[in-house]
Amino acid sequence: MAVVAVWKCDRDGKMFDDKKAAEAHDKMLELAANITDLIENSVKGISEEHSEAIGLLLARNSDKLAKACKGKPEALLEVDEDSSVTPLAANQ
């Protein structure tokens, strides 16, 4: 029997075969949580589900968002395979 090391993200339970990928995912989720807090504190009346979905969307596309802020707004129009977002609360 072989022993296989895996890393589990405690924020959403997702499993990874490599530590670097797990840490990158955790960092993205932390960014999403902070964006969600910013949205909820700035936009009165927005639902928690919507603010979380927006936070995840922006965090997953942070590279594109950074390019857009640096003068390449067309970067936001590039389509990714995994562009849909499901809030974490829906997964639990």
PDB file of C-alpha atoms in Angstrom, residues 36 38 40 47 51 57 73-74 77 82:
ATOM      1  CA  THR A  36     -16.656  40.160  -0.181  1.00  0.00           C
ATOM      2  CA  LEU A  38     -15.434  45.272   1.114  1.00  0.00           C
ATOM      3  CA  GLU A  40     -20.825  44.138   1.863  1.00  0.00           C
ATOM      4  CA  SER A  47     -27.157  39.911  -0.392  1.00  0.00           C
ATOM      5  CA  SER A  51     -21.366  39.693  -2.612  1.00  0.00           C
ATOM      6  CA  LEU A  57     -15.253  36.140  -9.411  1.00  0.00           C
ATOM      7  CA  PRO A  73      -9.420  46.952 -20.043  1.00  0.00           C
ATOM      8  CA  GLU A  74      -9.884  44.382 -22.819  1.00  0.00           C
ATOM      9  CA  LEU A  77     -13.213  40.297 -21.841  1.00  0.00           C
ATOM     10  CA  ASP A  82     -14.088  28.083 -15.504  1.00  0.00           C
TER      11      ASP A  82
END
